XYZ file of C-alpha atoms in Angstrom:
122
model
C 0.095 4.352 -17.907
C 0.923 1.129 -20.301
C 4.452 2.321 -19.377
C 3.633 2.198 -16.180
C 2.269 -0.839 -16.092
C 5.870 -3.192 -17.952
C 7.604 -1.432 -14.307
C 5.435 -2.280 -12.378
C 5.024 -6.071 -14.238
C 9.043 -5.968 -14.277
C 9.252 -4.758 -10.526
C 6.329 -7.413 -9.256
C 8.851 -10.949 -10.111
C 10.959 -11.315 -6.636
C 14.869 -11.607 -8.577
C 13.917 -8.812 -10.475
C 12.644 -6.582 -7.851
C 16.739 -8.327 -5.645
C 18.403 -6.389 -9.017
C 16.763 -3.397 -8.323
C 17.683 -3.493 -5.695
C 20.742 -4.007 -5.609
C 21.450 -1.667 -8.093
C 19.860 0.972 -6.420
C 22.778 1.258 -3.952
C 25.927 -0.135 -6.518
C 26.237 -1.126 -10.340
C 27.003 -3.671 -11.233
C 27.695 -6.665 -13.626
C 25.990 -9.904 -14.313
C 28.927 -10.974 -12.835
C 29.078 -10.168 -9.612
C 25.124 -10.156 -9.629
C 25.496 -13.870 -10.912
C 27.023 -13.949 -7.635
C 24.955 -12.230 -5.202
C 21.891 -13.905 -6.198
C 23.163 -17.076 -7.114
C 21.716 -18.161 -10.090
C 22.778 -18.497 -13.333
C 24.571 -16.155 -16.204
C 21.831 -17.532 -18.906
C 18.658 -16.203 -15.772
C 20.212 -12.980 -14.877
C 20.766 -11.594 -18.857
C 16.333 -12.360 -19.205
C 16.121 -10.476 -15.841
C 18.589 -7.676 -17.461
C 16.666 -7.680 -20.909
C 12.800 -7.197 -19.043
C 14.355 -4.342 -16.783
C 16.396 -3.134 -19.773
C 12.352 -3.257 -22.056
C 10.688 -1.268 -18.999
C 13.100 1.109 -19.132
C 14.172 1.289 -15.171
C 18.199 -0.235 -16.203
C 20.765 1.263 -17.985
C 24.534 0.203 -19.201
C 27.687 1.261 -19.521
C 29.788 -0.773 -21.053
C 33.803 -0.617 -20.725
C 35.702 -3.374 -22.483
C 34.547 -6.720 -22.275
C 32.623 -5.691 -18.769
C 29.120 -4.234 -19.221
C 27.702 -2.722 -15.723
C 24.086 -1.680 -14.629
C 23.020 0.517 -13.118
C 19.146 2.420 -12.394
C 17.478 5.138 -14.770
C 17.102 6.428 -11.979
C 14.230 8.757 -14.172
C 12.152 6.416 -15.323
C 11.800 4.780 -11.909
C 11.521 8.099 -9.992
C 8.016 9.241 -12.116
C 6.450 5.515 -12.501
C 6.063 6.303 -8.448
C 4.715 9.885 -9.087
C 2.678 8.847 -11.158
C 1.746 5.774 -9.283
C 1.166 7.827 -6.518
C -0.652 10.654 -7.405
C -2.957 7.382 -9.284
C -3.722 6.319 -5.681
C -4.970 9.670 -4.378
C -7.064 10.618 -7.917
C -7.514 8.110 -9.521
C -9.107 9.892 -11.489
C -7.749 12.103 -12.458
C -3.602 9.622 -13.539
C -5.326 6.414 -13.812
C -6.376 6.165 -17.882
C -8.358 3.622 -16.353
C -12.057 2.838 -19.466
C -14.249 5.201 -18.664
C -16.687 3.222 -18.386
C -14.944 1.596 -15.461
C -15.781 4.965 -13.277
C -19.219 4.860 -14.551
C -20.255 0.880 -13.606
C -19.012 2.506 -9.864
C -20.724 5.708 -10.135
C -23.665 3.358 -10.373
C -22.507 0.476 -7.853
C -22.695 3.229 -5.815
C -25.760 5.169 -6.033
C -27.168 1.569 -5.852
C -24.859 0.932 -2.670
C -26.517 3.773 -1.011
C -30.084 3.368 -1.496
C -30.056 0.036 -0.584
C -28.502 1.599 2.700
C -30.290 4.198 3.406
C -34.101 1.928 2.781
C -32.299 -1.064 4.655
C -31.843 1.951 8.115
C -35.437 2.681 7.607
C -36.564 -0.683 7.971
C -34.690 -0.062 11.632
C -36.483 -0.452 14.736
């Protein structure tokens, strides 16, 4: 789940999400991203570092140019995990066991309170 959290954090920032969407369409160098997004080269570099650390992009060097593309496998793996975690959280999510115990207790209390409230309704 830690890897998934890193990916989600990286994608939660709007500029990085825009970069990922652009790279989904084409391999681009940083100067092209500067031109498209109209932000500085240092800002692009910072965003690319976050995306690289999250495992979302790969680099290809050609002479003095560095081209970026999506690391498709990592992105697909994260999306698959997220889908499974939402559908079956107790199986796929790594939330602390205490969270599930507290949730079960809360839901049981809620159900009991609803039953007692229903008995008082004429």
